[in-house]
Coordinates of C-alpha atoms and ligand atoms in Angstrom, one line a residue:
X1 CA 1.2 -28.9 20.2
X2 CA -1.3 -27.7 17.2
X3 CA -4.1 -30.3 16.8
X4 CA -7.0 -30.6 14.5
X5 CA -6.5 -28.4 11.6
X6 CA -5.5 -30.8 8.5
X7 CA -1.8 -28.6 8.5
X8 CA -1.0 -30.1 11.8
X9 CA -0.4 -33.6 10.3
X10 CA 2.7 -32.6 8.7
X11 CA 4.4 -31.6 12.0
X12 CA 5.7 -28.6 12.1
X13 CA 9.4 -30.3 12.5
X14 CA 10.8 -28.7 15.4
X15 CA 9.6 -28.6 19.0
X16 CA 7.9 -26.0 21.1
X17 CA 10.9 -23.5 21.9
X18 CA 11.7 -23.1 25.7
X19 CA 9.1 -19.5 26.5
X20 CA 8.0 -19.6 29.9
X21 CA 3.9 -21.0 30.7
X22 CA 1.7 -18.2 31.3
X23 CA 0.9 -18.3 35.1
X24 CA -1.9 -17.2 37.4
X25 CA 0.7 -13.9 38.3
X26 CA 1.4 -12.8 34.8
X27 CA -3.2 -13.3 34.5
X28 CA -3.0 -10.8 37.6
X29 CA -0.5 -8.2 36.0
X30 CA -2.4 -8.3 32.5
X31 CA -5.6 -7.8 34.0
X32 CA -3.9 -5.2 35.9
X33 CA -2.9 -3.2 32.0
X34 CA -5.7 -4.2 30.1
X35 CA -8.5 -4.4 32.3
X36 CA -11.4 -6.6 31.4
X37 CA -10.1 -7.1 28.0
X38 CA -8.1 -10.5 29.4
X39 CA -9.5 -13.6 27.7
X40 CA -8.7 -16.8 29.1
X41 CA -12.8 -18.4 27.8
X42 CA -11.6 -21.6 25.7
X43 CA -14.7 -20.3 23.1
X44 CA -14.1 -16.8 22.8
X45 CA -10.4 -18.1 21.8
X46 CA -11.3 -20.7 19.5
X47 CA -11.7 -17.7 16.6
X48 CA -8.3 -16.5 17.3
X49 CA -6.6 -20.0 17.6
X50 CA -7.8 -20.9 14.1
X51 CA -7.5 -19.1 10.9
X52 CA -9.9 -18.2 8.6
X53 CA -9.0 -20.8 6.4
X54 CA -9.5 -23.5 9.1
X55 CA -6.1 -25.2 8.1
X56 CA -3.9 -23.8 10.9
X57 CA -4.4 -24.4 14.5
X58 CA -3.2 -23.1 17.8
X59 CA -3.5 -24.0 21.4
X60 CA -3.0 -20.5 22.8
X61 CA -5.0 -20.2 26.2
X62 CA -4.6 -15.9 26.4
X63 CA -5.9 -13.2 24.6
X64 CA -5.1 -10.0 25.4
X65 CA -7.4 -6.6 23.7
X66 CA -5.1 -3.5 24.0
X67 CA -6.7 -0.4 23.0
X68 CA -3.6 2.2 23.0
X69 CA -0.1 1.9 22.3
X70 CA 1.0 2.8 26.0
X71 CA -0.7 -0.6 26.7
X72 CA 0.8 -3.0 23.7
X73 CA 4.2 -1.3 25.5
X74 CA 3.6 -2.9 28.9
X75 CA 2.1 -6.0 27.9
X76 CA 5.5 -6.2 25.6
X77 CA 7.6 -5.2 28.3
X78 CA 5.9 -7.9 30.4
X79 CA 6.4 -10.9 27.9
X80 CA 10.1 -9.9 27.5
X81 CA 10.9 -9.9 31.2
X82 CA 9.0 -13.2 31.4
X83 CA 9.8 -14.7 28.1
X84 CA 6.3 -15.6 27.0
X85 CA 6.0 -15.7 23.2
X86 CA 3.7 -13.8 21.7
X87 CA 1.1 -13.6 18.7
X88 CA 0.5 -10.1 17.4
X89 CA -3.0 -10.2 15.7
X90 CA -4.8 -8.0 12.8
X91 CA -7.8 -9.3 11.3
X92 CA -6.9 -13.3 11.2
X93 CA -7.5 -13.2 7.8
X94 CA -3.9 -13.9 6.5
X95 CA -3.6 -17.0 3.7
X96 CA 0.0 -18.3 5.5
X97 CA -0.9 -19.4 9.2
X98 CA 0.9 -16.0 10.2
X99 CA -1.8 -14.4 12.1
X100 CA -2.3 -17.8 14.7
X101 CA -0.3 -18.9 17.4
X102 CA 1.4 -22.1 16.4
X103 CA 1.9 -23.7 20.3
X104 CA 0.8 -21.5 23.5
X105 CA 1.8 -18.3 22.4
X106 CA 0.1 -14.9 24.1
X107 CA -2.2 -13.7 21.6
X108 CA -2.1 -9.7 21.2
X109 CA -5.1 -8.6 18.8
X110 CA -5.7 -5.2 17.4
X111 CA -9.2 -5.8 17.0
X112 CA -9.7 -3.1 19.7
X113 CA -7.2 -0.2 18.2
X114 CA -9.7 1.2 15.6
X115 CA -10.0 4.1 15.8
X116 CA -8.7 7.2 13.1
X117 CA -6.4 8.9 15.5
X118 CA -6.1 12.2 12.6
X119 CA -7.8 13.3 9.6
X120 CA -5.7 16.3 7.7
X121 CA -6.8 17.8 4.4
X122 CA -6.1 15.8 1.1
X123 CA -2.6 16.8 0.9
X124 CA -2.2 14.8 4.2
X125 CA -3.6 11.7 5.0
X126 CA -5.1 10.3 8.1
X127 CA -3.6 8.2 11.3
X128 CA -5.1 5.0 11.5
X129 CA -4.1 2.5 14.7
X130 CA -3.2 -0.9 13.0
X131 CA -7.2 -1.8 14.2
X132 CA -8.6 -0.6 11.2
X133 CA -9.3 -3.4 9.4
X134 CA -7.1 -2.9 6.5
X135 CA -8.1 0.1 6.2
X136 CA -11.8 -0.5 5.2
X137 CA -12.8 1.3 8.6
X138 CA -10.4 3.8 7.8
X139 CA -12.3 4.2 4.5
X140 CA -15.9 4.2 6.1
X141 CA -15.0 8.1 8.0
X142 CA -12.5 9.2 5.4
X143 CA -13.3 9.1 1.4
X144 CA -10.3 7.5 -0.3
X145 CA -9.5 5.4 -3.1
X146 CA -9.0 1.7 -1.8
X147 CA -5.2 2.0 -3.1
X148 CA -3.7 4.4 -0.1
X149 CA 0.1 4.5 0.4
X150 CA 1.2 3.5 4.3
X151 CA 3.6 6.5 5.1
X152 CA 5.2 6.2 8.8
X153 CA 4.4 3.2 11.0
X154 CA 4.4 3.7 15.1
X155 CA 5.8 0.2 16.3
X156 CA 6.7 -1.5 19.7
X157 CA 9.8 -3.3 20.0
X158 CA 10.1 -7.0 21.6
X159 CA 10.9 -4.9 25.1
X160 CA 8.1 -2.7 24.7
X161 CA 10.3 0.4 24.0
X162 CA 7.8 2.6 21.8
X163 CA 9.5 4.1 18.5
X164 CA 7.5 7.2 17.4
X165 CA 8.3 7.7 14.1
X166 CA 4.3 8.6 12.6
X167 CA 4.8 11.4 10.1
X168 CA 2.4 12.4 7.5
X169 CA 5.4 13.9 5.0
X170 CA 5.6 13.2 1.2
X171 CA 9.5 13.1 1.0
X172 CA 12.0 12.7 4.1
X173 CA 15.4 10.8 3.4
X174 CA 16.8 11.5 7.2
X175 CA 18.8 8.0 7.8
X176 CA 18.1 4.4 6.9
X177 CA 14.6 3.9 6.2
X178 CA 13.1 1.9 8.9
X179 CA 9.6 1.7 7.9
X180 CA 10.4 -0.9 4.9
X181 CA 11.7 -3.3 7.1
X182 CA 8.4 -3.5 8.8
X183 CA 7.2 -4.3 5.6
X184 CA 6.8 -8.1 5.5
X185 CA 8.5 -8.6 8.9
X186 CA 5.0 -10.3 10.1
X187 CA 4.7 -9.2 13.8
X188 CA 7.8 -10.9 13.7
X189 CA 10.0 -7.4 14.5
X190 CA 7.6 -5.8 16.6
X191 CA 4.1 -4.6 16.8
X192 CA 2.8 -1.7 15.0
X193 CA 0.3 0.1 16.7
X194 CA -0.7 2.9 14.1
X195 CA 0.2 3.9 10.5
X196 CA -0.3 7.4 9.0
X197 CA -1.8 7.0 5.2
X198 CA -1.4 8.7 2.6
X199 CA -5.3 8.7 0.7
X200 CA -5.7 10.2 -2.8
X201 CA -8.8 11.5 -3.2
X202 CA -12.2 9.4 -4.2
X203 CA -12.4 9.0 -7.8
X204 CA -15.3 10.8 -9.2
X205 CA -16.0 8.1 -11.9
X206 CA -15.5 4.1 -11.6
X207 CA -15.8 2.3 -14.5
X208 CA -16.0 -1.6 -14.6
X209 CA -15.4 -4.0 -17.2
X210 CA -16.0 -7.7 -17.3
X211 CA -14.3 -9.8 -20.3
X212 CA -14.5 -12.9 -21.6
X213 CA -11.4 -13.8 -23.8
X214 CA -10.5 -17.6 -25.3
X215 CA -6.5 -16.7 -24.5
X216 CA -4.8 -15.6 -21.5
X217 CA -1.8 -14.3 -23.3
X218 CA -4.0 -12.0 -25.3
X219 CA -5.6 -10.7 -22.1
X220 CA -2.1 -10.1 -21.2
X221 CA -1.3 -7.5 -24.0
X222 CA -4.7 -6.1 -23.1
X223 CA -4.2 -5.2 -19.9
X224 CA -0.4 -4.5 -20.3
X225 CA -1.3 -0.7 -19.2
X226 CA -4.2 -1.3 -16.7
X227 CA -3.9 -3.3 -13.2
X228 CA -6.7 -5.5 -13.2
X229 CA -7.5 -9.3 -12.2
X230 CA -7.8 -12.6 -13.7
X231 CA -11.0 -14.7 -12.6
X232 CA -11.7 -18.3 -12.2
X233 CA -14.1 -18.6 -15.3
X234 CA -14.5 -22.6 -15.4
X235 CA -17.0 -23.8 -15.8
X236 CA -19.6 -20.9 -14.4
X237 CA -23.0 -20.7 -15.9
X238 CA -22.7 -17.3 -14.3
X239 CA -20.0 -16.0 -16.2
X240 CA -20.4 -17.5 -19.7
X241 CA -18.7 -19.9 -21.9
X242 CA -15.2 -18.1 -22.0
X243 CA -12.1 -19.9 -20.8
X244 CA -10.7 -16.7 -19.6
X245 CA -12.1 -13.6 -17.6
X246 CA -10.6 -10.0 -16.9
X247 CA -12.0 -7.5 -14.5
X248 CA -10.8 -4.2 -15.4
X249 CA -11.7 -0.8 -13.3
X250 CA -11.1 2.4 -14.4
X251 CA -11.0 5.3 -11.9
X252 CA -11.4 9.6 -12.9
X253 CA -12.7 12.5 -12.5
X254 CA -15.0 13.0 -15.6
X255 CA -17.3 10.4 -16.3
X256 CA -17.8 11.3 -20.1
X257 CA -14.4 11.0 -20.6
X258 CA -13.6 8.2 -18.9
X259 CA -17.1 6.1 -20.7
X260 CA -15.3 7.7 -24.1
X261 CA -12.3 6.0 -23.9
X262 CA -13.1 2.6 -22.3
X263 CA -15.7 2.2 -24.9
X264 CA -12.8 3.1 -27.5
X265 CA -10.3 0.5 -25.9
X266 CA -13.4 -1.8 -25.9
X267 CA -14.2 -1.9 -29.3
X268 CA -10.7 -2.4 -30.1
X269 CA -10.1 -5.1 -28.3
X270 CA -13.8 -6.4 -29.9
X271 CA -13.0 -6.2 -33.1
X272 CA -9.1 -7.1 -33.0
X273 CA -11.2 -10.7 -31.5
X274 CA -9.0 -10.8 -28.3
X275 CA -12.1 -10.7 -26.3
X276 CA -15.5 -12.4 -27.0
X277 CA -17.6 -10.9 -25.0
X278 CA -17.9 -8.9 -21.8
X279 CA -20.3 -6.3 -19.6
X280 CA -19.4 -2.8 -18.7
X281 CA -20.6 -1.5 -15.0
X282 CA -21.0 2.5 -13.8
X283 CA -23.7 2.0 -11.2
X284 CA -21.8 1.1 -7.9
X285 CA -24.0 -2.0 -7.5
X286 CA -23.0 -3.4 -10.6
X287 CA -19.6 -2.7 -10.1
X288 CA -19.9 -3.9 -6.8
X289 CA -21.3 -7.2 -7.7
X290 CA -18.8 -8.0 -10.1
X291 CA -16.0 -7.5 -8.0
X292 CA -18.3 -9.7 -5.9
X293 CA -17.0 -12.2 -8.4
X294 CA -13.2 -11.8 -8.1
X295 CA -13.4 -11.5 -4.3
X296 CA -15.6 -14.6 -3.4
X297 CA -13.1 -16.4 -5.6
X298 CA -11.0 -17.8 -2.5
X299 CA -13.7 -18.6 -0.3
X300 CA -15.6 -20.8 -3.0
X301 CA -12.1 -22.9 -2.9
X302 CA -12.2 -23.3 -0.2
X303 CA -15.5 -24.6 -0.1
X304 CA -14.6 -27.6 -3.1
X305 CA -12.3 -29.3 -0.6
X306 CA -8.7 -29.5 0.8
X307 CA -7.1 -26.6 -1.3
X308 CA -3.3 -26.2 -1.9
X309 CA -2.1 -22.3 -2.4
X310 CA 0.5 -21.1 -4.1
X311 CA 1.0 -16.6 -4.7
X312 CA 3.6 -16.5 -6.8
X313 CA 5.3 -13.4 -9.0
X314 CA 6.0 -14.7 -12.7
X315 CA 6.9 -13.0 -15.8
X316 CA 3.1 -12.4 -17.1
X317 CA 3.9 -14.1 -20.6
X318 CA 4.1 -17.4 -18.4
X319 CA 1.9 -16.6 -15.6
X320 CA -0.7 -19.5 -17.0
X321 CA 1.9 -22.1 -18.1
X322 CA 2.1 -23.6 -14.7
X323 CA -1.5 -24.1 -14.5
X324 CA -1.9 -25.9 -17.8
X325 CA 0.8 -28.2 -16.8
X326 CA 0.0 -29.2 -13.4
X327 CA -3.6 -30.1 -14.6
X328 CA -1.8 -32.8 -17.1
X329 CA 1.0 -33.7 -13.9
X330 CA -1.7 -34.3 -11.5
X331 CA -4.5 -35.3 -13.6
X332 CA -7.7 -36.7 -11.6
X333 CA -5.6 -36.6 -8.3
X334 CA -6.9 -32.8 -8.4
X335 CA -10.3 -31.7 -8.4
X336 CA -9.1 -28.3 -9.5
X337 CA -6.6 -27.0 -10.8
X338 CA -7.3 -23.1 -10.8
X339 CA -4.8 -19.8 -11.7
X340 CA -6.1 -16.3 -11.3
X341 CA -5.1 -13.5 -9.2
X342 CA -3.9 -9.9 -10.4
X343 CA -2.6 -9.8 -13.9
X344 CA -1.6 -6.3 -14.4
X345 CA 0.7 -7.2 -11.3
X346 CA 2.4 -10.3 -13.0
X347 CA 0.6 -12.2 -9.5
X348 CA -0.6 -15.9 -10.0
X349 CA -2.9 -16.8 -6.9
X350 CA -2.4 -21.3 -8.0
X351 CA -4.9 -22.9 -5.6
X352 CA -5.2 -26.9 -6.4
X353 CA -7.8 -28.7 -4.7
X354 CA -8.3 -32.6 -3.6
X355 CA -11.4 -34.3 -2.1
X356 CA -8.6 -34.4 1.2
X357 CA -5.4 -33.6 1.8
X358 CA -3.5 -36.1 0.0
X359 CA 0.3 -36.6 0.7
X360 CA 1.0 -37.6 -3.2
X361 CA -0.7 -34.6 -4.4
X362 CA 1.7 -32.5 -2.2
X363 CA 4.5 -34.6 -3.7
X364 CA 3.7 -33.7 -6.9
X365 CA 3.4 -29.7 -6.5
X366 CA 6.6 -29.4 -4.3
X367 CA 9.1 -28.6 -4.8
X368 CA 8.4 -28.7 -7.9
X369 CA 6.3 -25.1 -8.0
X370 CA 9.0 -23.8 -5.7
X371 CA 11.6 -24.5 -8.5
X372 CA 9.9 -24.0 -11.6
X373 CA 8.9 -20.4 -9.8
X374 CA 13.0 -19.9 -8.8
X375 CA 13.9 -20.8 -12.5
X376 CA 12.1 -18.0 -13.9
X377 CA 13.3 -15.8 -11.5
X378 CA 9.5 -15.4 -9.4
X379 CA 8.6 -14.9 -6.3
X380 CA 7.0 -18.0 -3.9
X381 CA 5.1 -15.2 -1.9
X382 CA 3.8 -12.2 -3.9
X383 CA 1.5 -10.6 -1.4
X384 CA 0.9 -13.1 0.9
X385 CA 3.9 -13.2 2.9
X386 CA 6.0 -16.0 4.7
X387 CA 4.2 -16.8 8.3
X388 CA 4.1 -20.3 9.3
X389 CA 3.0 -22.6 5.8
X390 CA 6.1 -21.0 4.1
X391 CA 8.8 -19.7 5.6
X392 CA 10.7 -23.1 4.6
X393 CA 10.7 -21.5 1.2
X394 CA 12.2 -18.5 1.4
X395 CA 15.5 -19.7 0.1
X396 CA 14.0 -19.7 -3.2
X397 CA 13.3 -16.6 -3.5
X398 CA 16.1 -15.0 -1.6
X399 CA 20.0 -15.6 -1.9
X400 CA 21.4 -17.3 1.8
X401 CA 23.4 -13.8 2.6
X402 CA 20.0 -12.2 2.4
X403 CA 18.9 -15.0 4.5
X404 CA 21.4 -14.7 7.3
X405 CA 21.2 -10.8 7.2
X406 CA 17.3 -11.2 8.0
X407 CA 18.2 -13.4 11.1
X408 CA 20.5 -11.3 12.5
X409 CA 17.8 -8.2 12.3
X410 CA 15.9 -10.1 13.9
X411 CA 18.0 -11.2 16.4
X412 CA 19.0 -7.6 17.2
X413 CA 15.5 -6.5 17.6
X414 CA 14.0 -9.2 19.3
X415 CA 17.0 -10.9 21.0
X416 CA 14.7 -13.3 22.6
X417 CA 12.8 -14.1 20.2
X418 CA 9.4 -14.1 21.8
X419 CA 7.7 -12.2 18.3
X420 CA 5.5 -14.2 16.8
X421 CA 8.1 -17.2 16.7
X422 CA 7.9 -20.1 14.1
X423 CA 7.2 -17.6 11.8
X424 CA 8.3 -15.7 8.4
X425 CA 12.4 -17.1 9.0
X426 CA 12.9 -20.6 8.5
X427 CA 13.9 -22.4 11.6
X428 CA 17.7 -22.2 12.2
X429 CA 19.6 -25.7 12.5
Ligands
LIG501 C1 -7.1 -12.8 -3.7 O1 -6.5 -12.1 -4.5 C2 -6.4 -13.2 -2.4 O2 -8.2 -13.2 -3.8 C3 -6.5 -14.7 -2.0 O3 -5.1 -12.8 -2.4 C4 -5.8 -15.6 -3.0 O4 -6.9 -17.5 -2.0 C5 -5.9 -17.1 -2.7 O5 -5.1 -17.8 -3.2
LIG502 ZN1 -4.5 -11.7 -4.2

């Protein structure tokens, strides 16, 4: 079973499921479809084991580097015969314990699928294999906004049949639309293996601001109209003496116009008081090193101590009130209690963190967040998704006939359930 990472110790309540052991013959027939890109080296799998958050741990002793689809098709079509679970892989940089095996499973990484397959003109977009790391490669050859819109998905099923249905077309309503229910399905409905994208063009003009404001709930009627994220402003020297921080980008096409009226929405918002005080960035290192700020947010967490994560979808008005009243519930069993995440999207990112795990500071936050979050009709995962830490906690988000029509999809498309298993569902009784 898992060992070592600080998750482990709560059991994962259920037993290894009957898959078959990987043997020295299935070694033989993988090397035989992915040549040289069969890792068995206990070091080299260590990175792929783990998660990037070190809290979730896997004992997986294969790791298998397709580049093509034909190839993710016969290493499927191999598991299924065999009935060796498997682990489909991205980036391992997921915040759930979705990406790792959880027992022995057959790792399958992308890593080696990235490569744009298609570049059309603007009206089009290009076809990236699921390799590009989400989609920042993807960006590097083609010059997009960060914000592109997956169109059509090419997947493998559980029995490595190959469903072709990559399209670069704006509007197409021909049947049930089977792309959204890869959409959160986790690796757990079969592996895709290239998405066409649909890229707006680069922005001529970026625009970033940086404000300091003593109220959440007046950032909220500020950014009401703008997506933009809340930052982690306790405490920082750095970042001033503000309780509260916004980061707000602008994107155009005429930088004169765009200056003209952020620099009218800022000196409202100045001299209405809702913000104290603030920086605005046009030079793409400045605007770079601010969002520096925002992004390095998780890792520093992660860096005070055992850290407890909740991504939850509230009604903005009360996005903050669960901060403020877990700080006075857990008092100086916390080291932090810290809300931020993406306003404009009504998205709390809650991460708590204790000098070590703590089983009475767990107590404390669940169910308790779980419930507060299903009384105001939230979400427990707004961009995060289910994989291992919480698919228990589905059912408070979703009603149990949504519950039971999600197992039976999955049940009809992988009907042995070898797809990344212990994952995204909870565990049936
Ligand atoms: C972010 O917005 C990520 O920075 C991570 O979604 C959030 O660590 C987190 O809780
Ligand atoms: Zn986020």
């Amino acid at each position: 079973g898992p060992s070592g990472g600080p998750f482990s110790r709560h059991g994962i309540g259920r037993g290894r499921l009957p898959f078959s052991v990987v043997s020295g013959e299935d070694l033989a027939a993988f090397e035989r479809i992915v040549p040289g890109r069969v890792i068995t080296d206990p070091e080299v799998l260590e990175a792929s084991n783990v998660d990037w958050l070190r809290m979730v741990r896997g004992s997986s002793v294969l790791l298998l580097r397709p580049r093509t689809t034909e190839e993710v098709s016969h290493i499927l079509r191999h598991c299924h015969e065999r009935n060796l679970a498997v682990n489909p892989q991205g980036g391992n940089t997921g915040m759930v314990g979705g990406s790792v095996p959880v027992f022995d499973e057959v790792i399958l990484s992308t890593a080696l699928m990235n490569q744009v397959i298609s570049f059309h003109d603007m009206s089009d977009g290009p076809v990236c294999p699921c390799g590009c790391g989400a989609p920042s490669e993807a960006q590097a050859s083609v010059q997009t906004l960060p914000a592109q819109r997956p169109q059509w998905p090419q997947w493998v099923l559980a029995d490595g049949m190959v469903l072709n249905c990559l399209s670069t077309l704006r509007k197409d309503n021909t049947g049930y639309d089977l792309k959204q229910l890869f959409i959160g399905s986790e690796g757990t409905l079969g592996v895709i293996t290239a998405v066409s994208i649909l890229c707006p063009p680069k922005p001529r003009a970026v625009s970033v601001a940086f404000l300091g404001s003593l109220c959440w709930k007046m950032l909220g009627e500020i950014v009401s109209f703008l997506v933009c994220s809340l930052l982690w402003g306790n405490q920082s020297r750095l970042w001033g003496q503000s309780p509260f921080y916004v980061l707000i980008e602008t994107s155009g096409s005429r930088a004169g116009h765009d200056a003209e009226k952020l620099n009218d929405f800022l000196e409202q918002v100045l001299s209405s008081g809702l913000v104290t005080d603030g920086t605005v960035a046009t030079d793409h290192l400045k605007v770079k090193a601010l969002w520096a700020l925002r992004e390095r947010i998780s890792e520093a967490l992660s860096r005070d101590g055992y850290v407890y994560k909740y991504d939850l979808s509230l009604p903005t008005e009360r996005l903050y009130d669960l901060v403020t009243d877990l700080r006075v519930r857990l008092g100086p069993r916390a080291k932090h209690v810290v809300g931020y995440g993406h306003l404009g999207d009504g998205n709390l990112h809650l991460n708590v963190t204790s000098e070590a795990f703590s089983p009475s500071v767990l107590g404390t936050l669940e169910p308790y967040v779980y419930e507060w979050t299903a009384e105001q009709r939230g979400s427990v995962s707004a961009e995060h998704g289910l994989g291992f830490k919480k698919r228990g906690v589905l059912g408070y988000s979703k009603p149990p006939e949504a519950l039971r029509l999600m197992q039976q999809l999955k049940a009809l498309l992988d009907p042995k359930g070898i797809l990344n298993p212990y994952k995204t569902l909870p565990a049936q009784a």
